[in-house]
Coordinates of N, CA and C in Angstrom, one line a residue:
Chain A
X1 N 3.9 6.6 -21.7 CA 4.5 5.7 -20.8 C 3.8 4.3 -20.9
X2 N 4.7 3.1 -21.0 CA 3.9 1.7 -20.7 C 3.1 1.8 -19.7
X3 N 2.1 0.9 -20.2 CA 1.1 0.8 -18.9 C 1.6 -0.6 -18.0
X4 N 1.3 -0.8 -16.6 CA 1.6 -1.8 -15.8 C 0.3 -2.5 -15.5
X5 N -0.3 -3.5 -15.2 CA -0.9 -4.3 -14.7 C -1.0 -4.8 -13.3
X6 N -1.3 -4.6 -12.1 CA -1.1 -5.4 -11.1 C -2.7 -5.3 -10.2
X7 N -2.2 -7.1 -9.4 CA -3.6 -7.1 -8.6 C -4.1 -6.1 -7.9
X8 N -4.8 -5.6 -7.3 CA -5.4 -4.8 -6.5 C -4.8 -4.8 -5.0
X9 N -4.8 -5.9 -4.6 CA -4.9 -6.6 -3.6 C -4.2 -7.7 -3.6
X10 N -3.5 -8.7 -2.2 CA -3.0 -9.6 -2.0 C -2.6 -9.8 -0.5
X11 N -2.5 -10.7 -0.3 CA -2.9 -11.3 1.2 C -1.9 -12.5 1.4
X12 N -1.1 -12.5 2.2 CA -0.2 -14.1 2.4 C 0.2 -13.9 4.8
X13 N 0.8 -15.1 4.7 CA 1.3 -15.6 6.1 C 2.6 -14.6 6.1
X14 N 2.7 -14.6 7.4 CA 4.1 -14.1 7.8 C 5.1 -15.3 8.1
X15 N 6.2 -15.4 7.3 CA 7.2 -16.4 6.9 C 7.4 -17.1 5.8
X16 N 6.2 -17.1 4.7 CA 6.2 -17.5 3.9 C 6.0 -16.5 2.6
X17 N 6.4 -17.1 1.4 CA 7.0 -16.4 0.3 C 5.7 -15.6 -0.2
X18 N 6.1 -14.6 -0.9 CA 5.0 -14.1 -1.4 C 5.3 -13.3 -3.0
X19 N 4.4 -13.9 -4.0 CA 4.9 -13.9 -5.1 C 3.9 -12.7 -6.0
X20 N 4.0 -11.5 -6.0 CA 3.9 -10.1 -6.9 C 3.4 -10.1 -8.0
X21 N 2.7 -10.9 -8.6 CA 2.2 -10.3 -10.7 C 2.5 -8.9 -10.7
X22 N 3.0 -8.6 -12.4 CA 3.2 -7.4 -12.7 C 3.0 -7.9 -14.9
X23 N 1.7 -7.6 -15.6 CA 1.8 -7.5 -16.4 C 2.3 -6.5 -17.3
X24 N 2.5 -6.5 -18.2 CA 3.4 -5.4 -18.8 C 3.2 -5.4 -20.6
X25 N 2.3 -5.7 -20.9 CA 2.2 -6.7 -22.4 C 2.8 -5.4 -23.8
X26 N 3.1 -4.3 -23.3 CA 3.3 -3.0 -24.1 C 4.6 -2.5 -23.5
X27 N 5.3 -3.4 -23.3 CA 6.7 -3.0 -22.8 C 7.8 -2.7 -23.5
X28 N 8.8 -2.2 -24.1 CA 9.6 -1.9 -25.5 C 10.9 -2.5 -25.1
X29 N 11.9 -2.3 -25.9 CA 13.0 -3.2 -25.8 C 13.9 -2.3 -24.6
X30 N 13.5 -0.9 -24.7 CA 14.5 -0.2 -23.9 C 13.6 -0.1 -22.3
X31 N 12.6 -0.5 -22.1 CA 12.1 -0.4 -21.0 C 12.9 -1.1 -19.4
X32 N 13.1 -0.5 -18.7 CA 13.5 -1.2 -17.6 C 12.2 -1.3 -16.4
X33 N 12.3 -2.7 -16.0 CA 11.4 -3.0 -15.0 C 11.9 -2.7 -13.5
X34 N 11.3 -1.8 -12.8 CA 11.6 -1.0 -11.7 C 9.7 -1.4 -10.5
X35 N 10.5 -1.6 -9.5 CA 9.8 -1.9 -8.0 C 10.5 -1.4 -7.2
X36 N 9.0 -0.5 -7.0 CA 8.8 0.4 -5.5 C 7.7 -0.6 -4.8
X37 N 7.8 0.5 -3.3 CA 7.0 -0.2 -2.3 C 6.7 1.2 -1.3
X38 N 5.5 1.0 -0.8 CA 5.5 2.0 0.2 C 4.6 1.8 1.6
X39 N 5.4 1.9 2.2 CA 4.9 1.2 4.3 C 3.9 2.6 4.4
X40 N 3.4 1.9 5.4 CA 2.3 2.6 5.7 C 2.8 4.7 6.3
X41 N 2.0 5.0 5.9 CA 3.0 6.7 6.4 C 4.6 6.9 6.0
X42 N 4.5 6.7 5.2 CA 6.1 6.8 4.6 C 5.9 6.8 3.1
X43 N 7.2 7.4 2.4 CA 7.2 7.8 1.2 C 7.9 6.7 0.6
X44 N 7.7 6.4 -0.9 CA 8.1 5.0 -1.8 C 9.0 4.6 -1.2
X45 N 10.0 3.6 -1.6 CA 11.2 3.3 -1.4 C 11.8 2.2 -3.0
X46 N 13.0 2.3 -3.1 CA 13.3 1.4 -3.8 C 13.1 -0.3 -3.6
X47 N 12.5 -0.9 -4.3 CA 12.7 -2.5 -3.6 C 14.1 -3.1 -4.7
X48 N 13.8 -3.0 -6.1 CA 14.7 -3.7 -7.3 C 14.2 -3.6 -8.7
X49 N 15.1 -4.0 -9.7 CA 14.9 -3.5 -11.2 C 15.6 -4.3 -11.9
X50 N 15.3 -4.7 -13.2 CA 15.9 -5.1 -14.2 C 15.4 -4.8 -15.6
X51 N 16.4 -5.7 -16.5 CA 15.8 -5.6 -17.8 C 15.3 -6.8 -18.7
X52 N 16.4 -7.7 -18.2 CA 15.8 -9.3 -18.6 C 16.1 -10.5 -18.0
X53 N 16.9 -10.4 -17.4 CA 17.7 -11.3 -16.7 C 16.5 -11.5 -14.9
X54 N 16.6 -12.7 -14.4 CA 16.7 -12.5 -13.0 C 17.2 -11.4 -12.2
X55 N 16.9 -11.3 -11.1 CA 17.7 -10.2 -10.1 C 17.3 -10.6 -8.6
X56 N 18.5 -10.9 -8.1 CA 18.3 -10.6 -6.6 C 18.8 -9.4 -6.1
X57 N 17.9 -9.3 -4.7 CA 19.3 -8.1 -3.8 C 18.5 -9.1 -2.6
X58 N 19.2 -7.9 -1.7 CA 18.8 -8.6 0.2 C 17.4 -8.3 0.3
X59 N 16.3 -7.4 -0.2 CA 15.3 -7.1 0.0 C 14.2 -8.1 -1.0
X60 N 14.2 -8.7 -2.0 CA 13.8 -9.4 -3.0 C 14.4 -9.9 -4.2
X61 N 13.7 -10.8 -4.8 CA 13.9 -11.5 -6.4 C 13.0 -10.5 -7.2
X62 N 13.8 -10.2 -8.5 CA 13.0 -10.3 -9.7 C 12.9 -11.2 -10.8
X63 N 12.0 -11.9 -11.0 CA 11.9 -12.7 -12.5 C 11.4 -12.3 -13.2
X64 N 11.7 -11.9 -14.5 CA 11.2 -11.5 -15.7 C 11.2 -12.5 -16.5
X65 N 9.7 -12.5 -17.5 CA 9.7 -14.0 -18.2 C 10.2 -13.4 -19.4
X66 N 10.4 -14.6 -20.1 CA 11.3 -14.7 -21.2 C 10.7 -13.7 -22.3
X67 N 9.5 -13.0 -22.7 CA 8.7 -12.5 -23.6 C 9.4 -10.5 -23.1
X68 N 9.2 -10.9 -21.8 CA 9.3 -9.5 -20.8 C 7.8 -8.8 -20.7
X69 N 7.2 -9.7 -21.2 CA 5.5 -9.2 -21.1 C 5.0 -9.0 -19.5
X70 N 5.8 -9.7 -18.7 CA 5.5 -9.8 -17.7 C 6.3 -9.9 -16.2
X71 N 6.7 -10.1 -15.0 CA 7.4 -10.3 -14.4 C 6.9 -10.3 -12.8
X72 N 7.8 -10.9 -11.7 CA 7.0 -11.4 -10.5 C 8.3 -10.9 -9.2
X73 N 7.5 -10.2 -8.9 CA 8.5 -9.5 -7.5 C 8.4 -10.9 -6.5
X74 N 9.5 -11.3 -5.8 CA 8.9 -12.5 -5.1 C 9.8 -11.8 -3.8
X75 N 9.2 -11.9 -2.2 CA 9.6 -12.1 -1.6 C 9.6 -12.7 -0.8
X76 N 11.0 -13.8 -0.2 CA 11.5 -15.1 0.2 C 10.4 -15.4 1.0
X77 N 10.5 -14.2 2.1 CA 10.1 -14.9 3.5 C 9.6 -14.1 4.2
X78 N 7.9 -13.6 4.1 CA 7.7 -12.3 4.3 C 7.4 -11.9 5.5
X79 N 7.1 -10.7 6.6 CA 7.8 -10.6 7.5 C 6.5 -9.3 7.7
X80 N 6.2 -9.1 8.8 CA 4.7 -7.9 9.4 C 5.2 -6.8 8.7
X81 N 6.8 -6.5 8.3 CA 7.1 -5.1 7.8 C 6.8 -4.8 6.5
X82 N 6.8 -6.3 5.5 CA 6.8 -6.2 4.0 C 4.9 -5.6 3.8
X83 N 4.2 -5.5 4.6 CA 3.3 -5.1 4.7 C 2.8 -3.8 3.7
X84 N 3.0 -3.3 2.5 CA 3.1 -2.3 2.2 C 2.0 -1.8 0.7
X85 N 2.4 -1.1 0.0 CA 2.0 -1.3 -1.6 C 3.3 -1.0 -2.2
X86 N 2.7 -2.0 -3.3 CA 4.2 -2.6 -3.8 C 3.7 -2.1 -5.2
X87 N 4.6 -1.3 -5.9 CA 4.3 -0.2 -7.2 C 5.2 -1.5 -8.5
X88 N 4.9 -1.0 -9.6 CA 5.7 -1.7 -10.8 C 5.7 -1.2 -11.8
X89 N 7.2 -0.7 -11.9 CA 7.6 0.2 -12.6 C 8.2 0.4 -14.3
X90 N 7.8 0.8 -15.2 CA 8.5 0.6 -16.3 C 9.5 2.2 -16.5
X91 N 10.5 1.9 -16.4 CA 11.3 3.3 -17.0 C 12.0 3.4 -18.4
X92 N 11.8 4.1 -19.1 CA 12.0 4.0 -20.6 C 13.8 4.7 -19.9
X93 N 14.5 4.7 -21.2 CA 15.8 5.0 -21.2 C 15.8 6.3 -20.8
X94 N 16.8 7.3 -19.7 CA 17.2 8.4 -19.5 C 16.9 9.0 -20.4
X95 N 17.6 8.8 -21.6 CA 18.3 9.5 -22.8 C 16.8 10.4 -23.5
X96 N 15.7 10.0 -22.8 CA 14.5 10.5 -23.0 C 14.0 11.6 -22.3
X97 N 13.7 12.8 -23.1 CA 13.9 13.9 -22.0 C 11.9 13.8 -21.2
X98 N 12.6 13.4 -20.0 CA 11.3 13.4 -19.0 C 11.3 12.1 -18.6
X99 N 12.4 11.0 -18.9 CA 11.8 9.6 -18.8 C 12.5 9.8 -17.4
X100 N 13.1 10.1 -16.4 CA 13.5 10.3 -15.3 C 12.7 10.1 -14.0
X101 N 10.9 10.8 -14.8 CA 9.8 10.8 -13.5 C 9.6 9.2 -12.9
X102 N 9.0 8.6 -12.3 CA 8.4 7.8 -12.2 C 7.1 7.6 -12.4
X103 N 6.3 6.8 -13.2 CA 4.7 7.0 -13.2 C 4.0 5.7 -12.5
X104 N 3.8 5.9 -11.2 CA 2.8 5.0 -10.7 C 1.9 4.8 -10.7
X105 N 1.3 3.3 -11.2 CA 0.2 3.2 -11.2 C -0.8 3.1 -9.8
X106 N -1.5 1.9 -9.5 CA -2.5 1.6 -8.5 C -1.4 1.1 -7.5
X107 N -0.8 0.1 -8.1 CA 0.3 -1.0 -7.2 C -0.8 -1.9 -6.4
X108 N -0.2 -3.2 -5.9 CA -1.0 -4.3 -4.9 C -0.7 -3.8 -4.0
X109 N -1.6 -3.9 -3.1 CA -1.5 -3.3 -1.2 C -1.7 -5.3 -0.9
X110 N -0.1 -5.4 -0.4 CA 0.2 -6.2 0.2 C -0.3 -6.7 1.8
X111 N -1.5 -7.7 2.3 CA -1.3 -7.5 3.8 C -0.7 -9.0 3.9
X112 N 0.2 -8.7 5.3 CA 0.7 -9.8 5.7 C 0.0 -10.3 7.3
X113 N -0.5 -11.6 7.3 CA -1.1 -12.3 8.4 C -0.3 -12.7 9.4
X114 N -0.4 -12.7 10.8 CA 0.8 -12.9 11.8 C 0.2 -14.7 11.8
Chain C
X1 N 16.5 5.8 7.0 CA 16.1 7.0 6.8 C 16.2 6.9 5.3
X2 N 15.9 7.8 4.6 CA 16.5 8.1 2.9 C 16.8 8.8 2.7
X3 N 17.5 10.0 3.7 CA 18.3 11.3 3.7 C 17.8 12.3 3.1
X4 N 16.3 11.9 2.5 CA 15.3 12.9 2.3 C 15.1 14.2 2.7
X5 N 15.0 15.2 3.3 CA 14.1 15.7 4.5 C 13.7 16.6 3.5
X6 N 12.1 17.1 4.4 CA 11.2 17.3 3.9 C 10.4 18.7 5.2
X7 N 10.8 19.7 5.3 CA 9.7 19.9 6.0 C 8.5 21.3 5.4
X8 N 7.7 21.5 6.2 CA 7.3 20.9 7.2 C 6.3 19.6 7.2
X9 N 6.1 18.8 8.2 CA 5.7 17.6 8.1 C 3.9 17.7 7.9
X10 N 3.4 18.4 8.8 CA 2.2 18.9 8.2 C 2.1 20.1 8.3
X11 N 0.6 20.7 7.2 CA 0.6 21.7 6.9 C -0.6 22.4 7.4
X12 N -1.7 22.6 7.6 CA -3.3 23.0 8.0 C -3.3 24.8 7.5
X13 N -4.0 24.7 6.2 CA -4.5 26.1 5.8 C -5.5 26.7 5.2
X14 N -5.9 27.5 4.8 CA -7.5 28.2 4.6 C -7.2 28.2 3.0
X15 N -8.5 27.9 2.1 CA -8.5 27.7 0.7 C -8.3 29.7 0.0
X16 N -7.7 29.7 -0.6 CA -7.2 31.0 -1.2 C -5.1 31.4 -0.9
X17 N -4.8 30.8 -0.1 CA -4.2 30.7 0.7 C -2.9 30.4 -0.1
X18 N -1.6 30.7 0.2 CA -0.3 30.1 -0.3 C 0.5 29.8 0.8
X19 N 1.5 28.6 0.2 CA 2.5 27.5 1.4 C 3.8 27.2 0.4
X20 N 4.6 27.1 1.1 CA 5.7 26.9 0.5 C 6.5 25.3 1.3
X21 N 6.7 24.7 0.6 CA 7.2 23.3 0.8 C 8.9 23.2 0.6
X22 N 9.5 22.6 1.8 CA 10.6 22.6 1.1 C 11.3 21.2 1.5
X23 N 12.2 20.7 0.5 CA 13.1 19.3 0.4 C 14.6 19.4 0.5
X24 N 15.8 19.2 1.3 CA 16.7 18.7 0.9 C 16.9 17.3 0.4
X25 N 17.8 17.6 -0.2 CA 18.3 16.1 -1.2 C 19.3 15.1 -0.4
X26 N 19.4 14.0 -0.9 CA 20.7 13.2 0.3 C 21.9 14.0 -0.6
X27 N 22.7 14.0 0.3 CA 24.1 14.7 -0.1 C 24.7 14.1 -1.2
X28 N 25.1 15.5 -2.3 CA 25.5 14.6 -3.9 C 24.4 14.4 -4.8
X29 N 23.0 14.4 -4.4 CA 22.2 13.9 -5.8 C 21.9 15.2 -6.2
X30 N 21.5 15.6 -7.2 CA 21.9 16.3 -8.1 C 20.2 16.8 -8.8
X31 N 19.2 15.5 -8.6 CA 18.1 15.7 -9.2 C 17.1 15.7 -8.1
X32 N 16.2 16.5 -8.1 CA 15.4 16.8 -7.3 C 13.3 16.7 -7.8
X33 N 12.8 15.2 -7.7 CA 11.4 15.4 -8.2 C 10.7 15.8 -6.9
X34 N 9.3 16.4 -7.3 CA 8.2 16.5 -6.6 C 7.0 15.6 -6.7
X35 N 5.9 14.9 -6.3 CA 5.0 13.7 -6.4 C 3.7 14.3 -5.9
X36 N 2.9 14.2 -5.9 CA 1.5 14.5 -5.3 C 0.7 13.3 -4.9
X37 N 0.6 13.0 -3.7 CA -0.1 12.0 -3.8 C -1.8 12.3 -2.9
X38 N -2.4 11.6 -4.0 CA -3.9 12.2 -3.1 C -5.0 10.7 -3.3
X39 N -5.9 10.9 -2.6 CA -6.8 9.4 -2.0 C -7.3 9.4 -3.9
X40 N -7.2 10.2 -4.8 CA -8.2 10.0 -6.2 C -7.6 9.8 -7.2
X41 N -6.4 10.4 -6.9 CA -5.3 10.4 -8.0 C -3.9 9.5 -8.0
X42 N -4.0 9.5 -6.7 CA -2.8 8.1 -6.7 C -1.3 8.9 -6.6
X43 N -0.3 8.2 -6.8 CA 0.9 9.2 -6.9 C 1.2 9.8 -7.9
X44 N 0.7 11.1 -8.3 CA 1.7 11.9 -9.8 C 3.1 12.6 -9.7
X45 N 3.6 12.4 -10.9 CA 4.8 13.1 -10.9 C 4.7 14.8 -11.0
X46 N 5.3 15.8 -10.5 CA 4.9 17.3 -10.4 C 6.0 17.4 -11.5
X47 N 7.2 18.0 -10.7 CA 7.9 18.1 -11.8 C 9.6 17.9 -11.2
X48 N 10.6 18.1 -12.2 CA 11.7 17.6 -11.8 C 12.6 18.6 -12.1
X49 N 14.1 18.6 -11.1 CA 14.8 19.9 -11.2 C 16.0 18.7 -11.4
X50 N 17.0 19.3 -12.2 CA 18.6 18.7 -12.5 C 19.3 19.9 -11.9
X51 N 19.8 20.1 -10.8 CA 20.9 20.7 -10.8 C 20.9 22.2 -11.0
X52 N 19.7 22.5 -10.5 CA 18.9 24.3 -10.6 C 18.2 24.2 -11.7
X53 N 18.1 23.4 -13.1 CA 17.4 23.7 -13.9 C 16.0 23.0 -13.9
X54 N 15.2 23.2 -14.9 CA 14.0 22.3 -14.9 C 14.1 21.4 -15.8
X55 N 14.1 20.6 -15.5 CA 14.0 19.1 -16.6 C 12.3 18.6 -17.4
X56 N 11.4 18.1 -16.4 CA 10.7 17.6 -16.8 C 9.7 18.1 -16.3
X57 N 8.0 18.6 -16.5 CA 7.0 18.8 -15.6 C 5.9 18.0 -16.1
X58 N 5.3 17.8 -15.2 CA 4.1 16.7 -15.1 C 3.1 17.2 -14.7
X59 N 1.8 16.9 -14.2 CA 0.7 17.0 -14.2 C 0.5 18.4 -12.9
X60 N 1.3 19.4 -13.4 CA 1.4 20.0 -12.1 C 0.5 21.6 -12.3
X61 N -0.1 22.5 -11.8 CA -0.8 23.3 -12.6 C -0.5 24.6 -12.0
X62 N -0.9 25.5 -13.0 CA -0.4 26.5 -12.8 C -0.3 27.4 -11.6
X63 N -0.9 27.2 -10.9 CA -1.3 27.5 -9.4 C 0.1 27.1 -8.6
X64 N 1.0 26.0 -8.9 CA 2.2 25.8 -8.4 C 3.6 26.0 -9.2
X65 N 4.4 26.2 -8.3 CA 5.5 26.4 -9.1 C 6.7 25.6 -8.0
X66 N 7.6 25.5 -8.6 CA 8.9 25.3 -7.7 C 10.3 25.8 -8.1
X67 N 11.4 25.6 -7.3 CA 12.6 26.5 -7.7 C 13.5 25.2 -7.1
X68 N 14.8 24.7 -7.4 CA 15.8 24.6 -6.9 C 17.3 25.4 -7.2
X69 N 17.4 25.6 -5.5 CA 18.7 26.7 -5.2 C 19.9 25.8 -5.6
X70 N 21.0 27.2 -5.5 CA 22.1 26.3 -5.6 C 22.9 25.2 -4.9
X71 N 22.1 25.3 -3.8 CA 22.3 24.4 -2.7 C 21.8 23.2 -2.7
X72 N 21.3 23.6 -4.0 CA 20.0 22.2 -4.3 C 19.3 21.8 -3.9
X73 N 18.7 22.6 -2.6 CA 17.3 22.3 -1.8 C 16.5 23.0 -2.5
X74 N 15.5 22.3 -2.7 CA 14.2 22.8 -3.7 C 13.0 23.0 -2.7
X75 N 12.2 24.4 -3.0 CA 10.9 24.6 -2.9 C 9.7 24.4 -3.8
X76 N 8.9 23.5 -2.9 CA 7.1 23.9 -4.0 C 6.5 24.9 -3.5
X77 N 5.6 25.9 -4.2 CA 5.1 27.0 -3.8 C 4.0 26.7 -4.3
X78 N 2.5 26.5 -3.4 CA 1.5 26.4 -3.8 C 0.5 27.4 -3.7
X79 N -0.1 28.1 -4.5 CA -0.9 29.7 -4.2 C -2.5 29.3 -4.7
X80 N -2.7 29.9 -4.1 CA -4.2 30.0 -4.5 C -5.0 28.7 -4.5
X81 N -4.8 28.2 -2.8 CA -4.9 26.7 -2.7 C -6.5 26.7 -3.1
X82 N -6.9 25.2 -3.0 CA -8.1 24.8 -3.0 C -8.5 23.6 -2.3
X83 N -9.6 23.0 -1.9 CA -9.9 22.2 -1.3 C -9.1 20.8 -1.4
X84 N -9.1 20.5 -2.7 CA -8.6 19.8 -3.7 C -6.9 19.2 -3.5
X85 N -6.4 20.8 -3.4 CA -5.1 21.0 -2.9 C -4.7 19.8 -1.7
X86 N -5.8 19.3 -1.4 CA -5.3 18.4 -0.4 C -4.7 16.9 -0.2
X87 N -3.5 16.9 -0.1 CA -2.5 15.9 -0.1 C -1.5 15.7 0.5
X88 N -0.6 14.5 0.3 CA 0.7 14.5 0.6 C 1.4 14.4 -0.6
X89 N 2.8 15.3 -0.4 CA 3.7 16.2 -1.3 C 5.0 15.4 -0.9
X90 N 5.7 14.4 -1.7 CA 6.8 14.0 -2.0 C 7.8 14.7 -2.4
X91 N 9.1 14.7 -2.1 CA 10.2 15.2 -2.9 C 10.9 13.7 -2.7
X92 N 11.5 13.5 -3.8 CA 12.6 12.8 -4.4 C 14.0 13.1 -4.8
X93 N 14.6 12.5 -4.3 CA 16.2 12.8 -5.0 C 17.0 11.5 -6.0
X94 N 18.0 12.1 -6.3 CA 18.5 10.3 -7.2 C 20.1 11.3 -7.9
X95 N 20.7 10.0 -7.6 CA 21.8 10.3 -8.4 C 22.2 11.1 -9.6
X96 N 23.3 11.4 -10.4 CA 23.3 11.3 -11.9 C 22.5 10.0 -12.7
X97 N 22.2 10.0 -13.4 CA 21.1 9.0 -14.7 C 22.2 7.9 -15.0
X98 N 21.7 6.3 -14.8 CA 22.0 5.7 -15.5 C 21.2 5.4 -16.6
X99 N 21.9 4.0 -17.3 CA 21.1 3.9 -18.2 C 19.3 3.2 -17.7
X100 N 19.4 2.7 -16.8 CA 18.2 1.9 -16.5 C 17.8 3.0 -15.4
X101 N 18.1 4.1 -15.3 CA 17.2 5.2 -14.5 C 17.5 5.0 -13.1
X102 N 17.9 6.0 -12.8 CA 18.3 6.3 -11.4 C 17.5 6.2 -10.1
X103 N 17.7 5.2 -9.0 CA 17.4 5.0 -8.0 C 16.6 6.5 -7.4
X104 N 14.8 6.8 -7.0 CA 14.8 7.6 -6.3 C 14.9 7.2 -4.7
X105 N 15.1 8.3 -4.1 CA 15.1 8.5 -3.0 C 14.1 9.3 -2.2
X106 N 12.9 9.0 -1.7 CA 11.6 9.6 -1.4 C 11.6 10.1 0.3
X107 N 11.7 11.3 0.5 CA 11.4 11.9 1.9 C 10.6 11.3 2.3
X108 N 10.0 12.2 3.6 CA 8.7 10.9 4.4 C 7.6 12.6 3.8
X109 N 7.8 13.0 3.0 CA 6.3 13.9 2.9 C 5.9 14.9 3.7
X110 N 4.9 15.8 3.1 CA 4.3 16.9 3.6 C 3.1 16.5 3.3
X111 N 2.2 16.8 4.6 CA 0.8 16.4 4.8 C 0.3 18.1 4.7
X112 N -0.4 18.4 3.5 CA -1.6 19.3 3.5 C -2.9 19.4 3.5
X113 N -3.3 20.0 4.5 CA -4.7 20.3 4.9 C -5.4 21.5 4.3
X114 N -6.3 21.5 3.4 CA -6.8 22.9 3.3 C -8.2 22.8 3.5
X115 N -8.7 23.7 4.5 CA -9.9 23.9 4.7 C -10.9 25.1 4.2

């Protein structure tokens, strides 16, 4: 499985944006970039995913840079709940028998400041 | 919610010992993983069921096993616990497979205690 890169740690305000690193420098052409998140006492959850392109949904952005070596979970406008560890995911194609698991790394343990 | 369920929620048992864990899936998914997550090891993947069969197993040892019924609620069976043994135990569900890999769906977990 690729390996993922991310801070340890990260710290921002509540209302203001908060922007994710996720290295990836061994990432293959069929890899898809996949973000989880997990709140405190509770199990992962989906946040968003792509392959090259930008992506929004209602919960965050993804940018993937142009190489795909790399990419930045951003969210808008962050809030006491986004409080969480935020996982970064690479999934190789289905069509690979086992590529279905998820393998998490450390992930950033996000705190948010009132 | 993520239509997970998972019970029981915690577990508290004596090292030698066997527990059986059990997950429904949200209604319709089809794939059923298990996760281990512990303060040294982080989240691992156990293993994965498609539809009663076994698909994929991961870092899971021989001391455990699991089954999914036809009903597609799956059990973990852990025997011959150990101290070690001590974690929280995920089940996941997810759709049929796209190509960029199917959304999981993570219960809220089984907390085990072995003492």
């Amino acid at each position: 499985d690729a390996k993922t890169t991310q801070p340890n740690s990260m710290e921002s305000n509540e209302e203001e944006p908060v922007h994710l690193p996720c290295n990836h420098s061994t990432i293959s052409g069929t890899d898809y970039i996949h973000w989880y998140r997990q709140l405190p006492s509770q199990g992962p959850e989906y946040v968003i995913h792509g392959l090259t392109s930008n992506v929004n949904n209602r919960m965050a952005s993804l940018a993937i840079a142009e190489d795909r070596k790399s990419s930045t979970l951003i969210l808008h406008r962050a809030t006491l709940r986004d409080a969480a560890v935020y996982y970064c995911i690479l999934r190789d194609s289905p069509i690979i028998q086992g590529a279905q698991k998820l393998v998490f790394g450390q992930g950033t343990r996000l705190t948010i400041n009132p | 919610d993520s239509g997970v369920t998972q019970t029981p929620k915690h577990l508290i048992t004596a090292t030698g010992q066997r527990v059986t864990l059990r997950c429904s899936p949200r209604s319709g998914d089809l794939s059923v993983y298990w996760y281990q997550q512990s303060l040294d090891q982080g989240l691992q993947f156990l293993i994965h069921y498609y539809n009663g069969e076994e698909r994929a197993k991961g870092n899971i040892l021989e001391r455990f096993s699991a089954q999914q019924f036809p009903d597609l609620h799956s059990e973990l069976n852990l025997s011959s616990l150990e101290l070690g043994d001590s974690a929280l135990y995920f089940c996941a569900s997810s759709p049929p497979s796209r190509r960029e890999g199917a959304t999981q769906y993570f219960g809220p977990g089984t907390r085990l205690l072995v003492l």
